[in-house]
Amino acid sequence: PGPAPPGPPQQVVMSSPCCLLTEDQLLCDVCLEVFSEPVSLPCGHTFCRACVEQHWEDSVQHHCPTCKEIFSAPPQLRTNRFISDVSLLFRGAQRNPQLAKGGDISICPRHQKPLELFCRTDQSCGCMLCPVQDHKSHDIGLLRDQYENFSESKASVFSHFCAKSLKSRTRLKKEQAENDLQPSEDRRKELMEEFEQMIHDRRTKMEEIRRSAAVSRKSAERYISESESTFQVLLQTLRRSQIDLIADLQEKQKDAQRQALPMIRTTVDWAEVSVPPPPYGRKVASTFQDLEERLIKEKEKLVARSKLLRAQEFFRDVSLDPDTANPFLVLSADGKRVHCGGVCQNLADNPRRFQTACNVLGWPGCSSGRFYFQVQVEALASWDVGVARESVPRRGPITTSPQNGFWTIGLRDKTQYKAPGLELRPVEPPKKVGVLVDYEDGRVAFFNVDSAHLLHQFTQCCFSEQLLPFFSPGRRSHCPNPPSLVICPIS
């Protein structure tokens, strides 16, 4: 008998435990949607045709999106009829859920027999009669076995996809974290470059100051040496001229006596006769003495200037330390100027801060070698300048003396210059005060920068810790623009 005519199409879906696939097993690994026109690659993995073609367009090589197997040439995309049929049935079940009741089985639309076989050649399902009529010499297997193999394959693919997705999310989070940190890293590098440039500029400036001081010192020493030679020649010339002049005067006096001798008729005791020297002789001697004193004073000035230049060779760029400033002190932003205001500022309670006296320390300090800085004190009615031990007391009454760790000089009431236990009488009021510390020699010297005179010095000091620059701009002032104590460079 001939083949039975096809019956009416049956709208039931495969739902028996042996052959029903879940939705997760019908998802494409690329778009994660139910397969649409599924095609299989030579490696055995299945994807939507559009998905795999788009994937290859976006990639340099033709490879499997799941296992990454590379194909030397674009492989032929063969439609996976089994997956296609199951996907269509699944979509139909989604559109008509009332047709997908439990216990229903899939029926061959041609022979009206249950679907129990799977043709691997055509990638399609069939009943027991299909191999006889339509699938002769094809690779036929049980649908149950194909389902189990497919389930294992989909489970492996799904696990691979989960691992891949987790790895991708981890990579994205890492990239996002790196992107978030990048601005901070860029800013840190920028700040480091600015800081290194500041250090380089400061070192360059200090080197220029040292070279300038060395040149000035050598020039001053050469000038002093030449001046000393000139002064010695002048003094020798003056002494010779004075001797010659006195000898000439004595000779003229003897001539006058010889000329007057015949005119004397009586005997005279010449031992009792004195002839006064001519008045111009005393005037010449006084002039020579004044000139000698002026030359000696000029020499002393040059020697003093030379000593100041040697001290300035150890110049350090000092700044005020705001953490040590009394709350009434007002510091400039660059840390070079300070004056005492009339309002107590609300500052943090720092153990390094002077709480009662209007004092402030500077930085850097000195713990070896020599150290020089200078301060402008012009227009201040009161001030104190010097150095102090780092451990000096900051609270309660403070007496600035070497016994308490302070080596300073100061001014009171615009006229009274003082050192601890001593009244100073400078040749001229200092506008700038230079401070030199010789740590190993135990000496602190104070100079009038404009005249180069030594104002005062502490000697035979015993230093056992770091010394810091010390400043006090005087008493509290309520005037709107009080004068400031200024740390100044070498001009």
Short mmCIF file of C-alpha atoms in Angstrom, two decimals:
data_model
loop_
_atom_site.label_atom_id
_atom_site.label_comp_id
_atom_site.label_asym_id
_atom_site.label_seq_id
_atom_site.Cartn_x
_atom_site.Cartn_y
_atom_site.Cartn_z
CA PRO A 1 0.00 0.00 0.00
CA GLY A 2 1.12 3.58 -0.70
CA PRO A 3 2.05 6.09 1.93
CA ALA A 4 -0.72 7.33 4.06
CA PRO A 5 -1.93 10.81 3.20
CA PRO A 6 -0.84 13.48 5.65
CA GLY A 7 -3.34 14.19 8.32
CA PRO A 8 -4.33 17.55 9.70
CA PRO A 9 -1.51 19.34 11.54
CA GLN A 10 -1.41 18.70 15.25
CA GLN A 11 -0.77 21.71 17.56
CA VAL A 12 0.73 19.91 20.49
CA VAL A 13 4.26 20.30 21.76
CA MET A 14 6.77 17.80 22.92
CA SER A 15 6.58 17.67 26.69
CA SER A 16 7.38 14.15 27.75
CA PRO A 17 10.19 13.83 30.26
CA CYS A 18 12.34 12.05 27.74
CA CYS A 19 12.42 14.74 25.13
CA LEU A 20 11.29 18.05 26.62
CA LEU A 21 13.93 20.86 26.61
CA THR A 22 13.94 23.80 29.02
CA GLU A 23 14.07 27.42 27.90
CA ASP A 24 17.71 27.80 29.07
CA GLN A 25 18.72 24.95 26.77
CA LEU A 26 17.14 26.71 23.78
CA LEU A 27 19.07 29.98 24.22
CA CYS A 28 21.71 31.21 21.79
CA ASP A 29 25.07 31.83 23.53
CA VAL A 30 25.45 35.15 21.70
CA CYS A 31 22.07 36.90 21.99
CA LEU A 32 20.76 34.81 24.95
CA GLU A 33 17.39 34.51 23.19
CA VAL A 34 15.53 31.42 21.95
CA PHE A 35 17.18 30.20 18.74
CA SER A 36 16.06 31.89 15.53
CA GLU A 37 17.16 29.99 12.39
CA PRO A 38 19.73 27.93 14.32
CA VAL A 39 22.89 26.81 12.49
CA SER A 40 25.63 24.45 13.66
CA LEU A 41 29.40 24.95 13.29
CA PRO A 42 31.93 22.15 12.62
CA CYS A 43 32.83 22.19 16.33
CA GLY A 44 29.23 21.17 17.17
CA HIS A 45 28.01 24.41 18.77
CA THR A 46 24.78 26.01 17.59
CA PHE A 47 23.87 29.70 17.24
CA CYS A 48 21.36 31.94 15.50
CA ARG A 49 22.49 32.48 11.90
CA ALA A 50 22.32 36.27 12.26
CA CYS A 51 24.26 36.17 15.53
CA VAL A 52 27.19 34.14 14.24
CA GLU A 53 27.41 36.15 11.00
CA GLN A 54 27.43 39.42 12.96
CA HIS A 55 30.04 37.99 15.33
CA TRP A 56 32.34 37.17 12.41
CA GLU A 57 31.87 40.62 10.92
CA ASP A 58 33.05 42.16 14.19
CA SER A 59 36.02 39.78 14.56
CA VAL A 60 39.32 39.56 12.73
CA GLN A 61 39.24 35.74 12.57
CA HIS A 62 36.45 33.25 12.04
CA HIS A 63 36.11 31.36 15.31
CA CYS A 64 33.44 29.77 17.47
CA PRO A 65 31.98 32.28 19.98
CA THR A 66 31.82 29.53 22.63
CA CYS A 67 34.92 27.33 22.38
CA LYS A 68 37.03 29.82 20.37
CA GLU A 69 38.03 27.20 17.78
CA ILE A 70 39.50 29.06 14.79
CA PHE A 71 38.46 28.15 11.23
CA SER A 72 40.91 28.80 8.40
CA ALA A 73 38.02 29.60 6.04
CA PRO A 74 34.44 30.63 6.75
CA PRO A 75 32.69 27.29 7.45
CA GLN A 76 29.44 26.31 5.79
CA LEU A 77 26.54 27.10 8.11
CA ARG A 78 24.17 24.12 8.19
CA THR A 79 20.70 24.52 9.62
CA ASN A 80 20.15 22.43 12.75
CA ARG A 81 16.67 21.14 12.03
CA PHE A 82 16.27 19.47 15.39
CA ILE A 83 16.98 22.67 17.32
CA SER A 84 14.88 24.59 14.82
CA ASP A 85 11.88 22.29 15.30
CA VAL A 86 12.19 22.34 19.09
CA SER A 87 12.54 26.13 19.09
CA LEU A 88 9.42 26.50 16.94
CA LEU A 89 7.49 24.17 19.22
CA PHE A 90 8.71 26.10 22.28
CA ARG A 91 7.64 29.44 20.80
CA GLY A 92 4.28 27.92 19.93
CA ALA A 93 3.90 26.74 23.50
CA GLN A 94 4.69 30.26 24.70
CA ARG A 95 2.02 31.72 22.40
CA ASN A 96 -0.55 28.99 23.24
CA PRO A 97 0.16 27.87 26.81
CA GLN A 98 -3.09 25.93 26.95
CA LEU A 99 -1.63 23.47 24.39
CA ALA A 100 1.37 22.64 26.54
CA LYS A 101 -0.29 20.56 29.22
CA GLY A 102 1.67 17.90 31.03
CA GLY A 103 1.52 14.42 29.55
CA ASP A 104 1.09 15.55 25.92
CA ILE A 105 3.41 13.94 23.41
CA SER A 106 4.66 15.05 20.02
CA ILE A 107 3.03 13.41 16.96
CA CYS A 108 4.60 12.97 13.54
CA PRO A 109 2.50 15.25 11.32
CA ARG A 110 2.91 12.85 8.39
CA HIS A 111 2.29 9.40 9.89
CA GLN A 112 0.39 10.38 13.04
CA LYS A 113 2.86 8.38 15.14
CA PRO A 114 4.81 9.48 18.22
CA LEU A 115 8.17 11.17 17.49
CA GLU A 116 10.75 8.71 18.79
CA LEU A 117 13.65 8.98 16.32
CA PHE A 118 16.17 11.72 15.33
CA CYS A 119 17.87 11.93 11.93
CA ARG A 120 21.38 13.32 12.41
CA THR A 121 21.80 13.70 8.66
CA ASP A 122 18.80 16.01 8.23
CA GLN A 123 18.82 17.26 11.83
CA SER A 124 15.09 16.48 12.19
CA CYS A 125 12.72 14.35 14.32
CA GLY A 126 10.64 11.43 13.03
CA CYS A 127 8.54 8.44 13.94
CA MET A 128 9.28 4.76 13.42
CA LEU A 129 7.90 4.92 9.82
CA CYS A 130 10.01 7.89 8.67
CA PRO A 131 13.30 5.92 8.14
CA VAL A 132 11.49 3.55 5.80
CA GLN A 133 10.12 6.20 3.49
CA ASP A 134 12.09 9.48 3.89
CA HIS A 135 15.40 8.77 5.70
CA LYS A 136 16.81 5.65 4.05
CA SER A 137 20.58 5.23 4.61
CA HIS A 138 20.56 8.23 6.98
CA ASP A 139 22.23 8.36 10.41
CA ILE A 140 19.24 7.56 12.66
CA GLY A 141 19.18 7.47 16.46
CA LEU A 142 16.72 7.54 19.33
CA LEU A 143 15.33 10.96 20.18
CA ARG A 144 15.91 10.19 23.86
CA ASP A 145 19.68 9.74 23.28
CA GLN A 146 19.86 12.90 21.19
CA TYR A 147 18.05 14.82 23.93
CA GLU A 148 20.46 13.56 26.60
CA ASN A 149 23.49 14.46 24.45
CA PHE A 150 21.99 17.86 23.71
CA SER A 151 21.22 18.44 27.40
CA GLU A 152 24.81 17.65 28.35
CA SER A 153 26.09 19.92 25.57
CA LYS A 154 23.79 22.77 26.59
CA ALA A 155 24.75 22.32 30.25
CA SER A 156 28.43 22.56 29.30
CA VAL A 157 27.76 25.59 27.13
CA PHE A 158 25.70 27.20 29.86
CA SER A 159 28.47 26.64 32.45
CA HIS A 160 31.01 28.04 30.03
CA PHE A 161 28.75 31.03 29.40
CA CYS A 162 28.31 31.67 33.14
CA ALA A 163 32.06 31.50 33.71
CA LYS A 164 32.65 33.74 30.71
CA SER A 165 29.99 36.19 31.92
CA LEU A 166 31.49 36.25 35.44
CA LYS A 167 34.96 36.82 34.01
CA SER A 168 33.63 39.58 31.78
CA ARG A 169 31.85 41.29 34.68
CA THR A 170 35.00 41.04 36.80
CA ARG A 171 37.07 42.54 33.99
CA LEU A 172 34.56 45.38 33.53
CA LYS A 173 34.56 46.14 37.27
CA LYS A 174 38.35 46.13 37.30
CA GLU A 175 38.48 48.47 34.30
CA GLN A 176 35.91 50.74 35.94
CA ALA A 177 37.92 50.82 39.18
CA GLU A 178 41.09 51.60 37.22
CA ASN A 179 39.26 54.36 35.35
CA ASP A 180 38.02 55.77 38.67
CA LEU A 181 41.53 55.71 40.10
CA GLN A 182 43.15 57.21 37.01
CA PRO A 183 42.22 60.86 37.78
CA SER A 184 43.58 60.48 41.33
CA GLU A 185 46.79 58.93 40.01
CA ASP A 186 47.16 61.70 37.43
CA ARG A 187 46.66 64.34 40.13
CA ARG A 188 49.20 62.61 42.38
CA LYS A 189 51.76 62.58 39.56
CA GLU A 190 51.00 66.23 38.81
CA LEU A 191 51.52 67.21 42.47
CA MET A 192 54.75 65.19 42.63
CA GLU A 193 56.06 66.94 39.51
CA GLU A 194 55.14 70.36 40.97
CA PHE A 195 56.81 69.49 44.28
CA GLU A 196 59.97 68.24 42.54
CA GLN A 197 60.06 71.42 40.45
CA MET A 198 59.72 73.55 43.61
CA ILE A 199 62.61 71.66 45.23
CA HIS A 200 64.72 72.09 42.09
CA ASP A 201 63.96 75.83 41.93
CA ARG A 202 64.77 76.27 45.62
CA ARG A 203 68.07 74.40 45.27
CA THR A 204 68.96 76.47 42.21
CA LYS A 205 68.22 79.68 44.11
CA MET A 206 70.30 78.55 47.10
CA GLU A 207 73.20 77.66 44.80
CA GLU A 208 73.02 81.08 43.15
CA ILE A 209 73.04 82.75 46.58
CA ARG A 210 76.07 80.69 47.66
CA ARG A 211 77.95 81.54 44.46
CA SER A 212 77.07 85.21 44.82
CA ALA A 213 78.18 85.23 48.47
CA ALA A 214 81.44 83.47 47.57
CA VAL A 215 82.16 85.99 44.80
CA SER A 216 81.31 88.90 47.11
CA ARG A 217 83.52 87.48 49.86
CA LYS A 218 86.49 87.02 47.52
CA SER A 219 85.99 90.51 46.11
CA ALA A 220 85.79 92.00 49.62
CA GLU A 221 88.90 90.11 50.76
CA ARG A 222 90.82 91.29 47.71
CA TYR A 223 89.65 94.87 48.28
CA ILE A 224 90.59 94.69 51.97
CA SER A 225 94.02 93.30 51.13
CA GLU A 226 94.64 96.04 48.58
CA SER A 227 93.33 98.68 51.00
CA GLU A 228 95.56 97.41 53.81
CA SER A 229 98.58 97.65 51.53
CA THR A 230 97.58 101.17 50.52
CA PHE A 231 97.01 102.17 54.15
CA GLN A 232 100.41 100.80 55.17
CA VAL A 233 102.11 102.76 52.40
CA LEU A 234 100.23 105.93 53.39
CA LEU A 235 101.07 105.50 57.07
CA GLN A 236 104.75 104.92 56.29
CA THR A 237 104.75 107.97 54.03
CA LEU A 238 103.08 110.06 56.73
CA ARG A 239 105.56 108.91 59.37
CA ARG A 240 108.54 109.65 57.10
CA SER A 241 107.10 113.07 56.25
CA GLN A 242 106.53 113.78 59.93
CA ILE A 243 110.10 112.77 60.80
CA ASP A 244 111.51 114.86 57.95
CA LEU A 245 109.37 117.82 58.99
CA ILE A 246 110.47 117.60 62.64
CA ALA A 247 114.11 117.29 61.58
CA ASP A 248 113.74 120.33 59.31
CA LEU A 249 112.13 122.32 62.11
CA GLN A 250 114.89 121.35 64.52
CA GLU A 251 117.53 122.36 61.98
CA LYS A 252 115.87 125.75 61.46
CA GLN A 253 115.69 126.22 65.23
CA LYS A 254 119.43 125.56 65.55
CA ASP A 255 120.17 128.03 62.74
CA ALA A 256 118.13 130.69 64.52
CA GLN A 257 120.01 130.03 67.75
CA ARG A 258 123.39 130.27 66.03
CA GLN A 259 122.40 133.54 64.40
CA ALA A 260 121.28 135.01 67.74
CA LEU A 261 124.39 133.90 69.65
CA PRO A 262 126.70 136.84 68.71
CA MET A 263 124.06 139.35 69.77
CA ILE A 264 123.99 138.08 73.32
CA ARG A 265 126.41 140.11 75.45
CA THR A 266 125.78 138.37 78.69
CA THR A 267 126.32 134.83 79.63
CA VAL A 268 123.17 132.88 79.49
CA ASP A 269 122.49 129.48 80.94
CA TRP A 270 121.13 127.79 77.84
CA ALA A 271 119.90 124.93 79.91
CA GLU A 272 117.17 127.19 81.24
CA VAL A 273 116.23 128.61 77.84
CA SER A 274 113.39 126.95 75.92
CA VAL A 275 112.33 127.92 72.45
CA PRO A 276 108.68 127.06 71.73
CA PRO A 277 108.09 125.14 68.51
CA PRO A 278 106.42 127.05 65.73
CA PRO A 279 102.57 126.86 65.84
CA TYR A 280 102.26 125.32 62.39
CA GLY A 281 104.19 122.27 63.62
CA ARG A 282 101.42 121.31 66.07
CA LYS A 283 98.79 121.78 63.35
CA VAL A 284 100.62 119.50 60.93
CA ALA A 285 101.03 116.82 63.60
CA SER A 286 97.32 117.02 64.50
CA THR A 287 96.33 116.70 60.85
CA PHE A 288 98.47 113.61 60.41
CA GLN A 289 97.01 112.08 63.58
CA ASP A 290 93.41 112.69 62.39
CA LEU A 291 94.17 111.16 59.02
CA GLU A 292 95.70 108.11 60.68
CA GLU A 293 92.63 107.64 62.90
CA ARG A 294 90.29 107.92 59.89
CA LEU A 295 92.31 105.34 57.99
CA ILE A 296 92.19 102.97 60.97
CA LYS A 297 88.40 103.39 61.27
CA GLU A 298 87.94 102.76 57.55
CA LYS A 299 90.03 99.63 57.86
CA GLU A 300 87.87 98.45 60.78
CA LYS A 301 84.73 98.98 58.67
CA LEU A 302 86.15 96.90 55.83
CA VAL A 303 87.12 94.12 58.23
CA ALA A 304 83.60 94.16 59.73
CA ARG A 305 82.01 94.05 56.26
CA SER A 306 84.25 91.10 55.39
CA LYS A 307 83.10 89.22 58.51
CA LEU A 308 79.44 89.86 57.63
CA LEU A 309 79.99 88.63 54.07
CA ARG A 310 81.57 85.45 55.43
CA ALA A 311 78.54 84.95 57.69
CA GLN A 312 76.11 85.52 54.80
CA GLU A 313 77.80 82.69 52.93
CA PHE A 314 75.86 80.33 55.26
CA PHE A 315 72.48 81.95 54.50
CA ARG A 316 69.41 79.72 54.87
CA ASP A 317 65.94 80.52 53.54
CA VAL A 318 63.89 80.53 56.76
CA SER A 319 60.08 80.49 57.04
CA LEU A 320 57.75 80.91 60.02
CA ASP A 321 56.21 77.76 61.51
CA PRO A 322 52.45 78.42 61.96
CA ASP A 323 52.09 75.47 64.37
CA THR A 324 54.23 77.35 66.92
CA ALA A 325 52.69 80.84 66.53
CA ASN A 326 50.86 82.47 69.45
CA PRO A 327 47.11 82.89 68.65
CA PHE A 328 47.51 86.70 68.60
CA LEU A 329 50.19 86.56 65.89
CA VAL A 330 49.15 87.11 62.25
CA LEU A 331 51.40 85.34 59.70
CA SER A 332 51.55 86.05 55.97
CA ALA A 333 50.67 83.31 53.49
CA ASP A 334 54.31 82.89 52.40
CA GLY A 335 55.49 82.55 56.02
CA LYS A 336 57.87 85.54 55.81
CA ARG A 337 55.99 88.30 57.71
CA VAL A 338 54.42 88.44 61.18
CA HIS A 339 52.79 91.07 63.37
CA CYS A 340 50.89 90.94 66.66
CA GLY A 341 47.19 91.71 66.26
CA GLY A 342 44.58 92.60 68.83
CA VAL A 343 42.32 89.55 68.37
CA CYS A 344 42.97 86.04 69.66
CA GLN A 345 42.44 83.61 66.78
CA ASN A 346 40.64 80.31 67.25
CA LEU A 347 43.50 77.91 66.51
CA ALA A 348 44.01 74.23 67.25
CA ASP A 349 45.45 73.46 70.69
CA ASN A 350 48.92 72.40 69.59
CA PRO A 351 51.53 71.49 72.27
CA ARG A 352 54.18 73.21 70.10
CA ARG A 353 52.29 76.54 70.12
CA PHE A 354 53.31 79.47 72.39
CA GLN A 355 50.19 80.14 74.48
CA THR A 356 51.10 83.22 76.55
CA ALA A 357 54.03 85.07 74.91
CA CYS A 358 53.70 86.51 71.38
CA ASN A 359 56.46 84.31 69.97
CA VAL A 360 56.88 82.11 66.90
CA LEU A 361 59.64 79.75 65.77
CA GLY A 362 61.05 79.35 62.27
CA TRP A 363 62.12 76.49 60.05
CA PRO A 364 64.51 74.92 59.10
CA GLY A 365 66.71 74.67 62.16
CA CYS A 366 70.40 74.04 62.82
CA SER A 367 71.97 71.02 64.50
CA SER A 368 75.49 71.26 63.02
CA GLY A 369 77.74 73.59 61.05
CA ARG A 370 76.94 77.26 60.51
CA PHE A 371 73.57 78.89 59.94
CA TYR A 372 72.67 82.50 58.97
CA PHE A 373 69.41 84.38 58.46
CA GLN A 374 68.41 88.03 58.61
CA VAL A 375 65.32 89.96 59.68
CA GLN A 376 63.97 93.42 58.94
CA VAL A 377 62.91 95.16 62.19
CA GLU A 378 62.53 98.73 60.94
CA ALA A 379 59.51 100.67 62.32
CA LEU A 380 58.89 98.16 65.14
CA ALA A 381 58.76 99.65 68.65
CA SER A 382 59.62 96.30 70.26
CA TRP A 383 61.06 93.04 68.95
CA ASP A 384 63.15 90.00 69.83
CA VAL A 385 65.26 87.97 67.39
CA GLY A 386 67.60 85.01 67.80
CA VAL A 387 67.53 81.25 68.17
CA ALA A 388 65.99 78.85 70.68
CA ARG A 389 66.27 75.19 71.59
CA GLU A 390 63.54 73.04 70.06
CA SER A 391 62.45 71.93 73.55
CA VAL A 392 61.89 75.40 75.06
CA PRO A 393 58.67 75.78 77.13
CA ARG A 394 55.60 77.06 75.26
CA ARG A 395 53.21 77.75 78.17
CA GLY A 396 53.31 80.05 81.17
CA PRO A 397 55.74 82.93 81.81
CA ILE A 398 58.86 82.74 79.61
CA THR A 399 62.21 84.44 80.26
CA THR A 400 64.42 84.59 77.17
CA SER A 401 67.88 83.71 78.47
CA PRO A 402 70.58 81.17 77.56
CA GLN A 403 69.80 79.28 80.78
CA ASN A 404 66.25 78.71 79.48
CA GLY A 405 67.39 77.86 75.94
CA PHE A 406 67.07 81.31 74.28
CA TRP A 407 69.92 83.28 72.65
CA THR A 408 68.32 86.57 71.59
CA ILE A 409 68.65 90.34 71.47
CA GLY A 410 65.77 92.82 71.36
CA LEU A 411 64.39 96.34 71.48
CA ARG A 412 62.02 97.95 73.99
CA ASP A 413 60.16 101.27 73.62
CA LYS A 414 62.01 102.15 70.38
CA THR A 415 65.24 103.11 72.19
CA GLN A 416 66.37 100.41 74.64
CA TYR A 417 68.41 97.68 72.95
CA LYS A 418 69.10 94.72 75.18
CA ALA A 419 70.56 91.27 75.54
CA PRO A 420 69.88 89.02 78.56
CA GLY A 421 71.23 90.95 81.55
CA LEU A 422 72.94 93.55 79.35
CA GLU A 423 72.09 96.91 77.77
CA LEU A 424 73.34 97.29 74.19
CA ARG A 425 74.53 100.56 72.68
CA PRO A 426 74.70 100.11 68.89
CA VAL A 427 76.64 102.70 66.86
CA GLU A 428 73.49 103.24 64.81
CA PRO A 429 69.98 101.73 65.16
CA PRO A 430 69.73 98.55 63.07
CA LYS A 431 67.08 98.30 60.36
CA LYS A 432 68.06 94.72 59.53
CA VAL A 433 69.54 92.23 61.98
CA GLY A 434 71.63 89.28 60.80
CA VAL A 435 71.91 86.18 63.01
CA LEU A 436 74.84 83.74 62.66
CA VAL A 437 74.99 80.41 64.53
CA ASP A 438 78.27 78.46 64.68
CA TYR A 439 77.05 75.21 66.25
CA GLU A 440 80.43 73.52 66.80
CA ASP A 441 82.12 76.73 68.04
CA GLY A 442 79.22 77.45 70.44
CA ARG A 443 78.69 81.00 69.17
CA VAL A 444 75.64 83.12 68.24
CA ALA A 445 76.46 86.52 66.66
CA PHE A 446 74.16 89.42 65.76
CA PHE A 447 75.04 91.97 63.04
CA ASN A 448 73.69 95.33 61.90
CA VAL A 449 73.32 94.34 58.24
CA ASP A 450 73.50 97.91 56.89
CA SER A 451 76.63 99.00 58.78
CA ALA A 452 78.13 95.48 59.24
CA HIS A 453 78.78 96.28 62.92
CA LEU A 454 78.69 93.43 65.41
CA LEU A 455 75.78 94.18 67.76
CA HIS A 456 76.37 91.37 70.24
CA GLN A 457 77.49 87.75 70.44
CA PHE A 458 77.11 84.80 72.80
CA THR A 459 80.28 82.69 73.09
CA GLN A 460 81.27 79.39 74.72
CA CYS A 461 77.69 78.13 74.40
CA CYS A 462 76.94 74.43 74.81
CA PHE A 463 74.37 73.24 72.27
CA SER A 464 72.92 69.75 72.75
CA GLU A 465 69.88 69.79 70.43
CA GLN A 466 68.49 71.46 67.35
CA LEU A 467 68.30 75.27 67.37
CA LEU A 468 65.34 76.98 65.67
CA PRO A 469 65.02 80.62 64.54
CA PHE A 470 63.10 82.66 67.13
CA PHE A 471 60.97 85.77 66.49
CA SER A 472 58.76 88.10 68.51
CA PRO A 473 57.22 91.16 66.78
CA GLY A 474 56.39 92.92 70.05
CA ARG A 475 53.20 93.62 71.94
CA ARG A 476 49.59 93.38 70.81
CA SER A 477 48.39 96.18 68.58
CA HIS A 478 44.88 97.32 67.68
CA CYS A 479 45.94 99.66 64.86
CA PRO A 480 44.62 98.66 61.40
CA ASN A 481 48.04 98.29 59.71
CA PRO A 482 50.67 97.45 62.35
CA PRO A 483 54.31 97.14 61.20
CA SER A 484 55.58 93.62 60.62
CA LEU A 485 58.75 91.74 61.38
CA VAL A 486 59.99 90.45 58.00
CA ILE A 487 62.36 87.58 57.20
CA CYS A 488 64.34 88.97 54.26
CA PRO A 489 66.83 87.55 51.74
CA ILE A 490 70.36 88.74 51.08
CA SER A 491 70.29 91.78 48.81
#
